XYZ file of C-alpha atoms in Angstrom:
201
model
C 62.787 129.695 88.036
C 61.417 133.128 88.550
C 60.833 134.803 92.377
C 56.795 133.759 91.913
C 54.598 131.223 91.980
C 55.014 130.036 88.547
C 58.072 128.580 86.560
C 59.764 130.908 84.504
C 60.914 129.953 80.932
C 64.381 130.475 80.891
C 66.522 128.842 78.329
C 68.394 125.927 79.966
C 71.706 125.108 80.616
C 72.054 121.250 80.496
C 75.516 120.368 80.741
C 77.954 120.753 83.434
C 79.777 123.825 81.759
C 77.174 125.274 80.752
C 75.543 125.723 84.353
C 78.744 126.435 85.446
C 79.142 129.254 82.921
C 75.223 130.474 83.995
C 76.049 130.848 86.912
C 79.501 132.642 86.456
C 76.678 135.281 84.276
C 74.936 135.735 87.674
C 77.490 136.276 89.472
C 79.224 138.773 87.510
C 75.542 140.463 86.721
C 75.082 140.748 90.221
C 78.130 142.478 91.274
C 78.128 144.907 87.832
C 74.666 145.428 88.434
C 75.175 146.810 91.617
C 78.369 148.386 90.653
C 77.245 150.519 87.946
C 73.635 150.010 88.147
C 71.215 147.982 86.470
C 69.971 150.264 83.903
C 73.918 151.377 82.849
C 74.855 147.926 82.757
C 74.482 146.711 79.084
C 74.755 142.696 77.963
C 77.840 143.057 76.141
C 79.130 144.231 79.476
C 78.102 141.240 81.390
C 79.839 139.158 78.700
C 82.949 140.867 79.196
C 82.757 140.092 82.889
C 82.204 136.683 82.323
C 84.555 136.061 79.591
C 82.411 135.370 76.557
C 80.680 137.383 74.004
C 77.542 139.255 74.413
C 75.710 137.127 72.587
C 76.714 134.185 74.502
C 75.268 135.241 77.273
C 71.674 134.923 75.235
C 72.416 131.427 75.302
C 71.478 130.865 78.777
C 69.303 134.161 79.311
C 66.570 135.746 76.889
C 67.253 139.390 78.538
C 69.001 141.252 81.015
C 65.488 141.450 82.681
C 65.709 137.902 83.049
C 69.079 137.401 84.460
C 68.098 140.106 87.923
C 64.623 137.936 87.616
C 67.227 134.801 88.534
C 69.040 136.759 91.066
C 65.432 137.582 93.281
C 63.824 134.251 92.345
C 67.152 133.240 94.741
C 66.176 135.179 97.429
C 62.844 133.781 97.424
C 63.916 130.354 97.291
C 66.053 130.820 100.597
C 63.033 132.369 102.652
C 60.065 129.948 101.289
C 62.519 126.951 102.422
C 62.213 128.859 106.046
C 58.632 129.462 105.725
C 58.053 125.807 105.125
C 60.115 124.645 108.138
C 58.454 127.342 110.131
C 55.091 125.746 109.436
C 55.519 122.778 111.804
C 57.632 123.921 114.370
C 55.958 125.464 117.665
C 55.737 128.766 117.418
C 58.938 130.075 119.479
C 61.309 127.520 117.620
C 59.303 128.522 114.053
C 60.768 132.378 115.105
C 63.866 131.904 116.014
C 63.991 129.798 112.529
C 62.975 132.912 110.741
C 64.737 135.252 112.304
C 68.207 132.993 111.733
C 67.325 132.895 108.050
C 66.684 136.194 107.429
C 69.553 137.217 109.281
C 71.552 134.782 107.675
C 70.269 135.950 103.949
C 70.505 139.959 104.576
C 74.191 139.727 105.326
C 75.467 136.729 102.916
C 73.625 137.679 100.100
C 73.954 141.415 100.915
C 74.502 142.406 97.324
C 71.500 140.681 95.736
C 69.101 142.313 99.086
C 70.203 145.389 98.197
C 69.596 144.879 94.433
C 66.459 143.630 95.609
C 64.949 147.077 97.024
C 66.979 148.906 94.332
C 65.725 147.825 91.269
C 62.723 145.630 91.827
C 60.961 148.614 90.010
C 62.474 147.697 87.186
C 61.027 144.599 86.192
C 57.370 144.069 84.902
C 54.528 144.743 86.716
C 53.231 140.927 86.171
C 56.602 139.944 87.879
C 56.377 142.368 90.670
C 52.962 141.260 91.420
C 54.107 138.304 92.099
C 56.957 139.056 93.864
C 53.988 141.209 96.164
C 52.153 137.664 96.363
C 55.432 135.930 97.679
C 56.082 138.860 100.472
C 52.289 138.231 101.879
C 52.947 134.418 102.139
C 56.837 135.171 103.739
C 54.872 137.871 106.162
C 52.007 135.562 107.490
C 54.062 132.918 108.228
C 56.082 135.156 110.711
C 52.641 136.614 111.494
C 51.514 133.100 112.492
C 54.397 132.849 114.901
C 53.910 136.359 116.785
C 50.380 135.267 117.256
C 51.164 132.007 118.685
C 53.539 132.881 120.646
C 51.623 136.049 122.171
C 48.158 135.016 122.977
C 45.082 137.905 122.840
C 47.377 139.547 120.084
C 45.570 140.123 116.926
C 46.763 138.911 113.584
C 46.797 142.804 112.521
C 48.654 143.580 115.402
C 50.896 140.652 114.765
C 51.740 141.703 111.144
C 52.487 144.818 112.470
C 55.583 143.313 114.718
C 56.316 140.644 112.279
C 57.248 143.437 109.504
C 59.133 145.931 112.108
C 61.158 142.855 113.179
C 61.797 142.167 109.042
C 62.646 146.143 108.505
C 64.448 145.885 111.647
C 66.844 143.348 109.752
C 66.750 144.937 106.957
C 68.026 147.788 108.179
C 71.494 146.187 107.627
C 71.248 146.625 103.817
C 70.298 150.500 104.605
C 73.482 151.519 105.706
C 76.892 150.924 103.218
C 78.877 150.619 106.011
C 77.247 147.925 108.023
C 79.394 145.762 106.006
C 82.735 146.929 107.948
C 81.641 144.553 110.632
C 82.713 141.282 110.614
C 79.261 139.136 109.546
C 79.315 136.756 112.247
C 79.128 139.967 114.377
C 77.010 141.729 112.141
C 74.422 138.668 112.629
C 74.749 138.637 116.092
C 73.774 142.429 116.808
C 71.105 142.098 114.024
C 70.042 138.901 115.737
C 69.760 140.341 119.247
C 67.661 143.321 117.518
C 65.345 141.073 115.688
C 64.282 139.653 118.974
C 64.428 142.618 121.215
C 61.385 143.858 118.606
C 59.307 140.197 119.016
C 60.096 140.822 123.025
C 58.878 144.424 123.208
C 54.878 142.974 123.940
């Protein structure tokens, strides 16, 4: 599945070994590709990493383009899970929701966030379109919640906070030394930040 709103088509990995061995490819793309970089990190190289041939790895992905598709299609399926909780919760509880999640995702997935606003340029311009489509949805859901739980505020004015609280968490991924904290910490000050931003009306 691709980070959009369509399915991508993905050669499939039916068997037990072979999803486990797809996902050992993801997981040792990931890390190499924010090692080295994406565009220094070749396909034989990911093979090496996870212990088969290059052309193995072709087996379960048609590209490396398609393999750092996988990674962000992940960190859309984590926030659109949010989103849809969000949806009937009263506002308050739908924010405090969102902000846990994103919190959550930004510093247990803090490789693939990074990779995120790295090398999203990368990829086609049909995927990133989509990917543009996905943020608008993710942002007016939290823009739903500011404005219900501010009345007389605007929905412009309510994007506007909804997207400093989301940089605001973001921020995290910013700094390479964040990390030196230990995460439950690290989500607690990023938690208490988040929410100082939704209480600054």
């Amino acid at each position: 599945m691709r980070v959009s709103d369509e399915a991508g088509q993905n050669p499939v990995s039916p068997t037990k070994r072979g999803q486990e061995r797809k996902e050992r490819i993801i997981a040792v793309a990931t890390d190499l590709f924010d090692r080295d970089g994406y565009h220094a990190t070749g396909i034989d190289d990911i093979g090496a990493a996870a212990g088969i041939t290059g052309p193995g790895v072709y087996r379960h992905f048609a590209s490396k383009e398609d393999i750092l598709m996988e990674v962000f299609d992940r960190v859309w399926l984590i926030l659109r899970d949010s989103i849809d909780v969000a949806r009937g919760l009263p506002p308050d509880e739908a924010l405090s929701l969102l902000v846990r999640t994103h919190v959550e995702f930004v510093v247990e997935h803090r490789v693939a966030t990074t990779l995120f606003l790295k090398e999203l340029q990368s990829l086609p311009q049909e995927y990133r379109a989509k990917v543009r489509r996905n943020d608008a949805v993710y942002l007016d859901a939290w823009a739903a919640a500011v404005v219900g739980s501010n009345e007389g505020l605007s929905s412009d004015e309510a994007r506007i906070v909804a997207r400093s609280c989301i940089w605001a968490i973001n921020a995290y991924d910013a700094d390479p030394t964040s990390d030196r904290l230990p995460p439950e910490q690290a989500k607690d000050v990023l938690t208490s930040i988040a929410h100082a931003v939704l209480e600054a009306l």
